[in-house]
């Protein structure tokens, strides 16, 4: 079992606060909503990602368990 960052699309309102805090981890799509940059799903324990999680007003940034090796 491993963990990864993800954005809950039902919650994200597109403030881009996550991107302004941690642009190395989050991107903003053409409609203004956030996504986790490819290859950065495992960055949940980095300080900037944790700060983004705490500062998302919609609580849209989550860490979920993923099964590896399947
Ligand atoms: S701060 Fe939260 S609501 Fe705003 S764009 Fe990022 S994930 Fe979406």
Tab-separated table of C-alpha atoms and ligand atoms in Angstrom:
chain	number	residue	atom	x	y	z
A	1	UNK	CA	0.000	0.000	0.000
A	2	UNK	CA	1.195	3.467	-0.882
A	3	UNK	CA	-0.361	6.901	-0.731
A	4	UNK	CA	-0.933	9.609	-3.281
A	5	UNK	CA	-2.181	13.149	-3.557
A	6	UNK	CA	-5.344	13.792	-5.497
A	7	UNK	CA	-7.787	16.619	-6.068
A	8	UNK	CA	-11.450	15.900	-5.462
A	9	UNK	CA	-13.065	17.382	-8.600
A	10	UNK	CA	-16.418	17.669	-6.850
A	11	UNK	CA	-14.904	20.013	-4.279
A	12	UNK	CA	-12.325	22.026	-6.230
A	13	UNK	CA	-13.599	25.507	-7.032
A	14	UNK	CA	-10.527	26.699	-8.882
A	15	UNK	CA	-9.058	29.318	-6.560
A	16	UNK	CA	-5.548	28.239	-7.648
A	17	UNK	CA	-4.338	28.711	-4.100
A	18	UNK	CA	-2.714	25.276	-4.199
A	19	UNK	CA	-0.832	26.186	-7.363
A	20	UNK	CA	0.392	29.477	-5.899
A	21	UNK	CA	1.680	27.652	-2.796
A	22	UNK	CA	3.161	24.573	-4.492
A	23	UNK	CA	3.517	25.098	-8.271
A	24	UNK	CA	5.959	22.195	-8.404
A	25	UNK	CA	3.157	19.847	-7.388
A	26	UNK	CA	-0.120	21.307	-8.670
A	27	UNK	CA	-1.224	22.528	-12.061
A	28	UNK	CA	-4.326	24.383	-13.236
A	29	UNK	CA	-6.204	23.071	-16.247
A	30	UNK	CA	-7.729	25.163	-19.031
A	31	UNK	CA	-10.979	25.435	-17.100
A	32	UNK	CA	-9.201	26.743	-14.022
A	33	UNK	CA	-9.379	23.632	-11.878
A	34	UNK	CA	-6.438	22.082	-10.106
A	35	UNK	CA	-4.739	18.765	-10.785
A	36	UNK	CA	-1.715	16.988	-9.413
A	37	UNK	CA	1.170	17.204	-11.852
A	38	UNK	CA	2.178	13.853	-13.368
A	39	UNK	CA	4.801	12.162	-11.233
A	40	UNK	CA	4.026	14.333	-8.193
A	41	UNK	CA	1.332	12.129	-6.682
A	42	UNK	CA	3.761	10.937	-4.037
A	43	UNK	CA	4.685	14.436	-2.852
A	44	UNK	CA	1.979	14.538	-0.173
A	45	UNK	CA	4.509	14.602	2.657
A	46	UNK	CA	6.430	17.597	1.324
A	47	UNK	CA	6.070	20.792	3.303
A	48	UNK	CA	4.619	22.826	0.418
A	49	UNK	CA	2.041	20.141	-0.399
A	50	UNK	CA	1.000	19.957	3.244
A	51	UNK	CA	0.667	23.743	3.282
A	52	UNK	CA	-1.503	23.613	0.153
A	53	UNK	CA	-3.714	20.943	1.741
A	54	UNK	CA	-4.213	23.122	4.814
A	55	UNK	CA	-4.899	26.248	2.740
A	56	UNK	CA	-7.403	24.831	0.266
A	57	UNK	CA	-10.660	26.533	1.271
A	58	UNK	CA	-12.711	23.684	-0.188
A	59	UNK	CA	-10.685	20.864	1.422
A	60	UNK	CA	-10.379	19.438	-2.086
A	61	UNK	CA	-6.794	18.203	-1.801
A	62	UNK	CA	-6.675	14.742	-0.331
A	63	UNK	CA	-4.278	11.911	0.279
A	64	UNK	CA	-5.580	8.460	-0.554
A	65	UNK	CA	-4.282	4.926	-0.239
A	66	UNK	CA	-3.341	3.198	-3.462
A	67	UNK	CA	-2.389	-0.394	-4.014
A	68	UNK	CA	0.926	-0.837	-5.751
A	69	UNK	CA	2.217	-3.723	-7.784
A	70	UNK	CA	-1.136	-4.807	-9.175
B	1	LIG	S1	-6.893	25.584	-3.588
B	1	LIG	FE1	-8.349	23.862	-3.509
B	1	LIG	S2	-10.213	24.625	-4.476
B	1	LIG	FE2	-8.524	25.977	-5.037
B	1	LIG	S3	-7.755	25.228	-7.023
B	1	LIG	FE3	-6.543	24.273	-5.393
B	1	LIG	S4	-7.609	22.331	-4.956
B	1	LIG	FE4	-9.028	23.624	-6.069
